[in-house]
Coordinates of C-alpha atoms in Angstrom, one line a residue:
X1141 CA 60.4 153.7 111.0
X1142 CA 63.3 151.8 109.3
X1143 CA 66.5 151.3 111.7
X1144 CA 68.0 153.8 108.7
X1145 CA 65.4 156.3 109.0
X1146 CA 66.2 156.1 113.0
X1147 CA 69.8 157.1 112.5
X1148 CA 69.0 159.7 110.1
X1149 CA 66.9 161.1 112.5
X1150 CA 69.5 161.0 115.0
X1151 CA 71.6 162.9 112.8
X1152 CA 68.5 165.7 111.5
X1153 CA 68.2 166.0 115.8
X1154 CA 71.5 166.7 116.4
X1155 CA 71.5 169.3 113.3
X1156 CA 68.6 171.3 115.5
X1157 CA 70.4 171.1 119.2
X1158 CA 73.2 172.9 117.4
X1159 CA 71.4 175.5 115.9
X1160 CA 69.5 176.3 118.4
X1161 CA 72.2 176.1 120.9
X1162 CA 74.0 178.8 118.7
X1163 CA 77.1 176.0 118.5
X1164 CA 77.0 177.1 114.3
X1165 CA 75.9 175.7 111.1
X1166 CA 72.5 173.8 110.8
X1167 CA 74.1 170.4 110.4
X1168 CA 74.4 166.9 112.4
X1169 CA 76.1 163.6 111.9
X1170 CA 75.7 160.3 113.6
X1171 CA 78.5 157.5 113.1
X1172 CA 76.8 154.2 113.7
X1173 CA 78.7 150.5 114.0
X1174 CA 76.0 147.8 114.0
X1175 CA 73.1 148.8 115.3
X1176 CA 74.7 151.7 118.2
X1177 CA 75.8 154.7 117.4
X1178 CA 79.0 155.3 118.6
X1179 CA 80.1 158.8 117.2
X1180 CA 77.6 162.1 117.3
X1181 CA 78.8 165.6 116.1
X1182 CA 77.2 168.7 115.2
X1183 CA 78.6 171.5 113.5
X1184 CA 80.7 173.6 116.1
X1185 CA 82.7 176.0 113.7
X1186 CA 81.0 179.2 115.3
X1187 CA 81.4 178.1 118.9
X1188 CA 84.8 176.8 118.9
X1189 CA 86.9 179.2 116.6
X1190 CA 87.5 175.8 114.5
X1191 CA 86.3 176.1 110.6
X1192 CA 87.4 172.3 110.9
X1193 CA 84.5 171.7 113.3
X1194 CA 81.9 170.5 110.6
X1195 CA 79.5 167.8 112.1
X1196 CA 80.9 164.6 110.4
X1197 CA 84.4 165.7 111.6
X1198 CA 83.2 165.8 115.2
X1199 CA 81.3 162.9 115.1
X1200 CA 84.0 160.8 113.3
X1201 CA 86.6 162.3 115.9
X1202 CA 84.0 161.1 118.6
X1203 CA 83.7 157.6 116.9
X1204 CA 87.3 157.1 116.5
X1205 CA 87.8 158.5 120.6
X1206 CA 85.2 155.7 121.4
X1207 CA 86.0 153.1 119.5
X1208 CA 89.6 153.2 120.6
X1209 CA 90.5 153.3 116.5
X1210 CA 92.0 155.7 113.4
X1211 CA 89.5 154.0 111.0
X1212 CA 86.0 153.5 111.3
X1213 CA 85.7 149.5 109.7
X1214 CA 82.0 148.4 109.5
X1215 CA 80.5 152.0 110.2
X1216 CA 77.9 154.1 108.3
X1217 CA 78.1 157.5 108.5
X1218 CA 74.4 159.1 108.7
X1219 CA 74.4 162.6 107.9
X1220 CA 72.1 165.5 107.8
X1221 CA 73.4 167.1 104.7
X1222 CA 75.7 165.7 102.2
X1223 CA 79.3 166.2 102.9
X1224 CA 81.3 169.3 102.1
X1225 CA 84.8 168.4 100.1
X1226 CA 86.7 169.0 103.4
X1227 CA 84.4 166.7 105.7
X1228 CA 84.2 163.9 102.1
X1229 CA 87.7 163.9 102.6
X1230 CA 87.6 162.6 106.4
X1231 CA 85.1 160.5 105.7
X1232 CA 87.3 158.5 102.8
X1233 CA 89.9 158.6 105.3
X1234 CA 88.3 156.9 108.4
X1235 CA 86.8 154.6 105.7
X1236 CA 83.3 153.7 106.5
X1237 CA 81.3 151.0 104.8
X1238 CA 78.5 153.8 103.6
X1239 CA 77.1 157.3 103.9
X1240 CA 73.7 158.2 104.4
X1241 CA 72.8 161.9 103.5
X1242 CA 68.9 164.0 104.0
X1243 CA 69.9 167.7 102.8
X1244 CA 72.0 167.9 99.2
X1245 CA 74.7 170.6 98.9
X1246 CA 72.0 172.8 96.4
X1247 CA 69.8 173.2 99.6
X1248 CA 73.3 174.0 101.6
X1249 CA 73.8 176.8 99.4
X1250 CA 70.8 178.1 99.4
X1251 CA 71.1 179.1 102.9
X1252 CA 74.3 180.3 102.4
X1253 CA 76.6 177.0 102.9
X1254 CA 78.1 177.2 99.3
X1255 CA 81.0 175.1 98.7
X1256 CA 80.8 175.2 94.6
X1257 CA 83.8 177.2 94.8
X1258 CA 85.9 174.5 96.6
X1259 CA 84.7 172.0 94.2
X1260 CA 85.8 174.7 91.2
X1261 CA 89.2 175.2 93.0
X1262 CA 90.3 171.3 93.3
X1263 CA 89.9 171.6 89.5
X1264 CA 91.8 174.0 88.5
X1265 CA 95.6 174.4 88.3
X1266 CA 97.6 175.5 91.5
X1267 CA 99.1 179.0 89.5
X1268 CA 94.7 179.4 88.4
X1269 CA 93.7 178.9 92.1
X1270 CA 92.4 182.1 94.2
X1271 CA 94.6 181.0 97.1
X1272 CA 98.6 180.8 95.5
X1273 CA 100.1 177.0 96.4
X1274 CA 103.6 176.9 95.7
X1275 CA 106.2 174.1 96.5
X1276 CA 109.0 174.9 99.3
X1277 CA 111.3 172.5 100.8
X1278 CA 110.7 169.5 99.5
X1279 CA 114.2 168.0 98.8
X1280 CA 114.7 167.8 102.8
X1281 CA 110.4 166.9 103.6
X1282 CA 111.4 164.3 101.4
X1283 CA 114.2 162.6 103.4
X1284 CA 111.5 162.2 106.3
X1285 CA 108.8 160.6 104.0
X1286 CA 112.5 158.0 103.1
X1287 CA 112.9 157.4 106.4
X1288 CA 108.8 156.9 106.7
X1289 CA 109.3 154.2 104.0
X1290 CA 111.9 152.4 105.8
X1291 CA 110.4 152.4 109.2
X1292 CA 109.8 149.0 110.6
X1293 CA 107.5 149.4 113.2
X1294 CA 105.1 152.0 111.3
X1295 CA 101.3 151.5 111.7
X1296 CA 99.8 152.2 108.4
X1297 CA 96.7 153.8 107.8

């Protein structure tokens, strides 16, 4: 077994301990920086209320907790299926070196994980979107992202 195959495992493991534990969805991540892994999730949407509680959110929370860091520099990212748009977005934003993936998003829907809608939606314009979005407040929202600019001692991410 390849040290990939390993992690990947990891990640198909923890997809199983959540399903069977009731936690929700049948999905696992592993976040792994050289050769430890140092972030583990499963999807917990079901058991915590949290429809932001996707596997590769938890593990990359629990990477980010360990490693004492906002981004995850030098990590891969093994996954049991491929990313959802929501958890594709954390994962760009932690910025990993590389995502591994077993599952694709046709076998996700075809238990019932569909997210060809949110892919649609992301498309289209905001008035030809199901849910409205509308613009409110920015002229004073955008005095704070001003004073963001001019901030000294920011940290940027």
């Amino acid at each position: 077994m390849t040290r990939e195959e390993k992690f990947m495992a990891e990640a198909i493991a923890l997809s199983q301990k959540g399903l069977q534990a009731n936690q929700g969805g049948p999905f696992g991540c592993v976040i792994v920086k050289g050769d430890e892994i140092v972030g583990r999730g499963n999807n917990r949407v079901t058991s915590t209320n949290d429809p932001t509680a996707h596997a590769e959110v938890v593990a990359i929370r629990d990477a980010c907790k360990n490693l004492q860091t906002f981004q995850l520099d030098d990590c891969e990212v093994y996954t049991s299926c491929e990313p959802c748009p929501m958890c594709l977005g954390a994962i760009y934003w932690a910025r990993p070196k590389l995502i591994y993936y077993a599952n694709t998003r046709e076998d996700a829907a075809a238990i019932g994980f569909d997210d060809s809608m949110i892919y649609e939606e992301m498309s289209k314009d905001y008035a030809d979107r199901k849910i409205p979005i509308r613009s409110l407040g920015r002229e004073e929202a955008f005095k704070i992202f001003q004073e963001w600019q001019n901030k000294e001692d920011k940290i940027s991410y």
